[in-house]
Amino acid sequence: MAAKYVILPCNGLDKEAGCLARELALKMAAAMDGEIICPVLYQTAPSRYASLLQEGNLIVIDGCATRCASRIAANNNLKISRKITMAEEAKKRDYNPGPDWRLGAGAAAFVEDVWRSWQPVFMEQGAGRASEENTGLFAGPVEYAIHRHDKFIFRVPLEGFYFNENDCWVQVEGNRGRVGISDYLQQNLSDITFVTPPDPGTEVEQFGEMGTIESAKAVYELVSPVTGRVVAINEAVLEAPELINENPYEKGWIAELELTNFEADREFLLDGRRYLEVLKEKVADFNAGK
Amino acid sequence: MAETTFMGVPRDKITWAPVIDYTRCNYCLECAKFCPHQVYEIREEEPRLIVANPNNCVVFCRACAKTCGPDAISFPEKSRVLETIKALRQQEGGK
Ligand code: SF4
Ligand code: SF4
């Protein structure tokens, strides 16, 4: 039995990206026996959709980076199971959405292609996925250093973790590395509502994009500390992004990579002790800047 | 407050900062609201938004671009910036 989906598209009718979101929503609803939430009506009469939202997995389709649909979901504390952004899908396919509402010549083919690439994801989710247990390789940190500031406590693992100055870490075991965000970044973002890890198989470069993290405050692009190929993502974090808030170094890891250039990458990374110094400065600067 | 070095290299030698495409920008100011490092400055006259403090921008951060609806923000090419940093570090180390 396929999972039931509820689709919340962006309502940006003044821009092509918004109209594309709507087109995709219609296609998905028809193909997967899903229901569409009207973003305008939802904001004036949310109760109308309450039972739908309780039953189904919520898919949010944003048009452009303004992310109206995501924001509606975040403002109403809705749990999002998948998210698609048309502007990003367009970038991947070299499609240029126009500045106004008119659908471009290739729009229908573009939407069809986006749907085709996402379809397997939903089919798989409906079928349920066996989660691979490989916690054995990566043991949790043995020892944390602690930096206190007012009522905040920042933790940094001292052994086995390397950081970049963008507050992302890698834990290395042989040629495998797990990546995630630091306690400092996690606390800055506060409640994390959604994680988009890189797709398995993606080649990530050191300091390249390693997915995004969202909180009610902002979307944050993660900066990869290492070069490698994504071999696994943390499914648990997709289901429960709050794991990152609970413990960003253990349950809150984001992706696992096969490292391809670690000896060279390491030159640009900080070990726990040095990162702790950087963190202290950041905390001090952050408070001075306020 | 800006960091004065990044990965051991003086920050002002690294050309990493957002570039605004004014033909696309609609002055929604989401980017300026988002960035906590005073990189952007909002002004009375045109253009109403400028990158006033490029050296405050955190090297390899691109976060504000994600908030820009019209996709008006771009950054220098990462690999070239990394090359510069590598070269500068070697100079330092070679001294
Ligand atoms: S977010 Fe984009 S459109 Fe808005 S002010 Fe900044 S550059 Fe301009
Ligand atoms: S890239 Fe990051 S640090 Fe630089 S201006 Fe944007 S948000 Fe601020």
Coordinates of N, CA and C in Angstrom, one line a residue, chain A residues 16 20 23-24 27 86 89-90 93-95 103-117:
Chain A
E16 N 7.4 32.6 -12.7 CA 7.3 31.3 -13.4 C 7.7 30.1 -12.4
L20 N 5.5 26.8 -11.8 CA 6.1 25.5 -12.1 C 5.8 24.6 -10.8
E23 N 2.4 23.3 -11.2 CA 2.3 22.3 -12.2 C 2.8 20.9 -11.7
L24 N 3.9 21.0 -11.0 CA 4.5 19.7 -10.4 C 3.5 19.1 -9.4
K27 N 0.8 17.3 -11.1 CA 1.2 16.0 -11.7 C 1.4 15.0 -10.6
M86 N 11.8 24.2 -6.9 CA 11.8 24.3 -8.4 C 13.1 25.0 -8.9
E89 N 15.9 22.6 -9.0 CA 15.7 21.6 -10.0 C 16.0 22.2 -11.4
A90 N 15.6 23.5 -11.5 CA 15.8 24.2 -12.8 C 17.4 24.4 -13.0
R93 N 19.0 21.4 -14.4 CA 18.7 21.0 -15.7 C 18.9 22.2 -16.7
D94 N 19.6 23.2 -16.3 CA 19.8 24.4 -17.2 C 18.5 24.9 -17.7
Y95 N 17.5 24.9 -16.9 CA 16.2 25.6 -17.3 C 16.2 26.9 -16.6
L103 N 4.6 30.5 -18.4 CA 5.4 29.3 -18.5 C 6.2 29.3 -19.8
G104 N 7.5 29.0 -19.7 CA 8.3 29.0 -20.9 C 8.0 27.8 -21.8
A105 N 8.7 27.9 -23.0 CA 8.4 26.9 -24.0 C 8.7 25.4 -23.5
G106 N 9.7 25.3 -22.7 CA 10.1 23.9 -22.3 C 9.5 23.5 -21.0
A107 N 8.6 24.3 -20.5 CA 8.1 24.1 -19.1 C 7.5 22.7 -18.9
A108 N 6.7 22.3 -19.8 CA 6.0 21.0 -19.6 C 7.0 19.8 -19.5
A109 N 7.9 19.9 -20.4 CA 9.0 18.8 -20.5 C 9.8 18.9 -19.2
F110 N 10.1 20.1 -18.8 CA 10.9 20.3 -17.6 C 10.2 19.7 -16.3
V111 N 8.9 20.0 -16.2 CA 8.2 19.5 -15.0 C 8.1 18.0 -15.1
E112 N 7.9 17.5 -16.3 CA 7.8 16.0 -16.4 C 9.1 15.4 -16.0
D113 N 10.2 16.0 -16.4 CA 11.5 15.5 -16.0 C 11.8 15.5 -14.5
V114 N 11.4 16.6 -13.9 CA 11.5 16.7 -12.4 C 10.7 15.6 -11.8
W115 N 9.5 15.4 -12.2 CA 8.7 14.4 -11.6 C 9.3 13.0 -11.8
R116 N 9.8 12.8 -13.0 CA 10.4 11.4 -13.2 C 11.6 11.2 -12.3
S117 N 12.4 12.2 -12.0 CA 13.5 12.0 -11.1 C 13.1 11.8 -9.7

